[in-house]
């Protein structure tokens, strides 16, 4: 199994367990993501984004509303003002040994380790928009994520992630 950590920092030699700011109820851990879900980190760290997938149980109305005429089963929506930052970003993908990790959230692809972890490989990623396109992930831009977030939360779409929403602009 391949596990990764993504960062805009190019010189991380070791990952120490730490308490995550939005998960203070948890012990210190190192976070990783699996290969299937790595694309959710193909944007700068603080870029707010909503990612959702077609899955069983989505109503006909919600499928039409959220997927429309798209042939993609995965939609990532970000705020318009992040376009240039995403286009110009260099993100470093750190490959982590999987031995000490356990599943935290299988649906989201998150894994955690309570041990210090040394990456086995570091690779710079550029042309992130193109990478998403190559993966048949539809990337959408909107001036304001709040209406989409509210609609997703009221919908029958169950396979979704709302990332870094504290950085979203409320217009």
PDB file of C-alpha atoms in Angstrom, residues 20-106:
ATOM      1  CA  UNK A  20      -3.757  18.576  14.669  1.00  0.00           C
ATOM      2  CA  UNK A  21      -5.347  21.982  15.336  1.00  0.00           C
ATOM      3  CA  UNK A  22      -8.848  20.815  14.356  1.00  0.00           C
ATOM      4  CA  UNK A  23      -8.531  17.446  16.170  1.00  0.00           C
ATOM      5  CA  UNK A  24      -7.358  18.385  19.655  1.00  0.00           C
ATOM      6  CA  UNK A  25      -9.315  15.429  21.080  1.00  0.00           C
ATOM      7  CA  UNK A  26      -6.838  13.023  19.443  1.00  0.00           C
ATOM      8  CA  UNK A  27      -3.341  12.012  20.548  1.00  0.00           C
ATOM      9  CA  UNK A  28      -0.376  13.268  18.485  1.00  0.00           C
ATOM     10  CA  UNK A  29      -0.196  11.416  15.155  1.00  0.00           C
ATOM     11  CA  UNK A  30       1.369  11.545  11.707  1.00  0.00           C
ATOM     12  CA  UNK A  31      -1.249  11.844   8.962  1.00  0.00           C
ATOM     13  CA  UNK A  32      -1.085  10.134   5.569  1.00  0.00           C
ATOM     14  CA  UNK A  33      -3.394   9.595   2.626  1.00  0.00           C
ATOM     15  CA  UNK A  34      -3.700   6.634   0.276  1.00  0.00           C
ATOM     16  CA  UNK A  35      -3.084   6.655  -3.472  1.00  0.00           C
ATOM     17  CA  UNK A  36      -6.784   6.606  -4.383  1.00  0.00           C
ATOM     18  CA  UNK A  37      -7.419   9.887  -2.559  1.00  0.00           C
ATOM     19  CA  UNK A  38      -4.092  11.677  -3.025  1.00  0.00           C
ATOM     20  CA  UNK A  39      -5.552  14.034  -5.645  1.00  0.00           C
ATOM     21  CA  UNK A  40      -7.403  15.900  -2.890  1.00  0.00           C
ATOM     22  CA  UNK A  41      -4.003  17.368  -1.974  1.00  0.00           C
ATOM     23  CA  UNK A  42      -3.044  18.508  -5.495  1.00  0.00           C
ATOM     24  CA  UNK A  43      -3.660  22.108  -4.381  1.00  0.00           C
ATOM     25  CA  UNK A  44      -1.860  24.445  -1.978  1.00  0.00           C
ATOM     26  CA  UNK A  45      -2.362  23.471   1.674  1.00  0.00           C
ATOM     27  CA  UNK A  46      -4.750  26.244   2.675  1.00  0.00           C
ATOM     28  CA  UNK A  47      -6.854  26.130  -0.496  1.00  0.00           C
ATOM     29  CA  UNK A  48     -10.473  25.539   0.545  1.00  0.00           C
ATOM     30  CA  UNK A  49     -12.103  22.879  -1.581  1.00  0.00           C
ATOM     31  CA  UNK A  50     -15.073  20.591  -1.814  1.00  0.00           C
ATOM     32  CA  UNK A  51     -14.605  17.178  -3.387  1.00  0.00           C
ATOM     33  CA  UNK A  52     -17.488  14.852  -4.096  1.00  0.00           C
ATOM     34  CA  UNK A  53     -17.963  11.568  -5.916  1.00  0.00           C
ATOM     35  CA  UNK A  54     -20.804   9.762  -7.636  1.00  0.00           C
ATOM     36  CA  UNK A  55     -21.869   6.837  -5.523  1.00  0.00           C
ATOM     37  CA  UNK A  56     -24.853   4.632  -4.913  1.00  0.00           C
ATOM     38  CA  UNK A  57     -27.717   6.247  -3.070  1.00  0.00           C
ATOM     39  CA  UNK A  58     -27.553   9.654  -4.768  1.00  0.00           C
ATOM     40  CA  UNK A  59     -31.025  10.717  -5.851  1.00  0.00           C
ATOM     41  CA  UNK A  60     -31.741  11.374  -9.520  1.00  0.00           C
ATOM     42  CA  UNK A  61     -32.336  15.041  -8.672  1.00  0.00           C
ATOM     43  CA  UNK A  62     -29.036  15.391  -6.805  1.00  0.00           C
ATOM     44  CA  UNK A  63     -27.110  13.579  -9.524  1.00  0.00           C
ATOM     45  CA  UNK A  64     -28.448  16.056 -12.065  1.00  0.00           C
ATOM     46  CA  UNK A  65     -27.798  18.997  -9.726  1.00  0.00           C
ATOM     47  CA  UNK A  66     -24.229  18.163  -8.722  1.00  0.00           C
ATOM     48  CA  UNK A  67     -22.905  16.240 -11.722  1.00  0.00           C
ATOM     49  CA  UNK A  68     -25.029  17.737 -14.498  1.00  0.00           C
ATOM     50  CA  UNK A  69     -23.630  16.862 -17.873  1.00  0.00           C
ATOM     51  CA  UNK A  70     -20.195  15.893 -16.550  1.00  0.00           C
ATOM     52  CA  UNK A  71     -18.720  12.558 -17.557  1.00  0.00           C
ATOM     53  CA  UNK A  72     -16.522  12.603 -14.451  1.00  0.00           C
ATOM     54  CA  UNK A  73     -17.439  10.719 -11.291  1.00  0.00           C
ATOM     55  CA  UNK A  74     -15.316  13.085  -9.172  1.00  0.00           C
ATOM     56  CA  UNK A  75     -15.754  16.843  -8.912  1.00  0.00           C
ATOM     57  CA  UNK A  76     -13.374  19.184  -7.080  1.00  0.00           C
ATOM     58  CA  UNK A  77     -14.543  22.764  -6.607  1.00  0.00           C
ATOM     59  CA  UNK A  78     -12.285  25.575  -5.415  1.00  0.00           C
ATOM     60  CA  UNK A  79     -12.613  29.318  -5.109  1.00  0.00           C
ATOM     61  CA  UNK A  80     -11.804  31.255  -8.266  1.00  0.00           C
ATOM     62  CA  UNK A  81      -9.118  33.428  -6.662  1.00  0.00           C
ATOM     63  CA  UNK A  82      -7.044  30.253  -6.012  1.00  0.00           C
ATOM     64  CA  UNK A  83      -6.611  29.524  -9.724  1.00  0.00           C
ATOM     65  CA  UNK A  84      -3.179  31.147 -10.106  1.00  0.00           C
ATOM     66  CA  UNK A  85      -1.853  29.654  -6.848  1.00  0.00           C
ATOM     67  CA  UNK A  86      -2.910  26.167  -7.970  1.00  0.00           C
ATOM     68  CA  UNK A  87      -1.509  26.707 -11.470  1.00  0.00           C
ATOM     69  CA  UNK A  88       1.876  27.848 -10.120  1.00  0.00           C
ATOM     70  CA  UNK A  89       2.149  25.549  -7.100  1.00  0.00           C
ATOM     71  CA  UNK A  90       4.890  23.062  -6.411  1.00  0.00           C
ATOM     72  CA  UNK A  91       3.675  20.434  -3.957  1.00  0.00           C
ATOM     73  CA  UNK A  92       5.991  17.787  -2.533  1.00  0.00           C
ATOM     74  CA  UNK A  93       4.663  14.258  -2.275  1.00  0.00           C
ATOM     75  CA  UNK A  94       6.411  12.335   0.479  1.00  0.00           C
ATOM     76  CA  UNK A  95       6.075   8.562   0.299  1.00  0.00           C
ATOM     77  CA  UNK A  96       5.743   7.037   3.761  1.00  0.00           C
ATOM     78  CA  UNK A  97       6.330   3.444   4.853  1.00  0.00           C
ATOM     79  CA  UNK A  98       2.947   1.961   5.725  1.00  0.00           C
ATOM     80  CA  UNK A  99       3.966  -0.436   8.539  1.00  0.00           C
ATOM     81  CA  UNK A 100       3.076   1.796  11.488  1.00  0.00           C
ATOM     82  CA  UNK A 101      -0.107   3.276   9.984  1.00  0.00           C
ATOM     83  CA  UNK A 102      -3.692   2.302  10.668  1.00  0.00           C
ATOM     84  CA  UNK A 103      -6.867   3.348   8.895  1.00  0.00           C
ATOM     85  CA  UNK A 104      -8.460   6.464  10.336  1.00  0.00           C
ATOM     86  CA  UNK A 105     -11.139   7.108   7.689  1.00  0.00           C
ATOM     87  CA  UNK A 106     -11.386   4.591   4.859  1.00  0.00           C
TER      88      UNK A 106
END
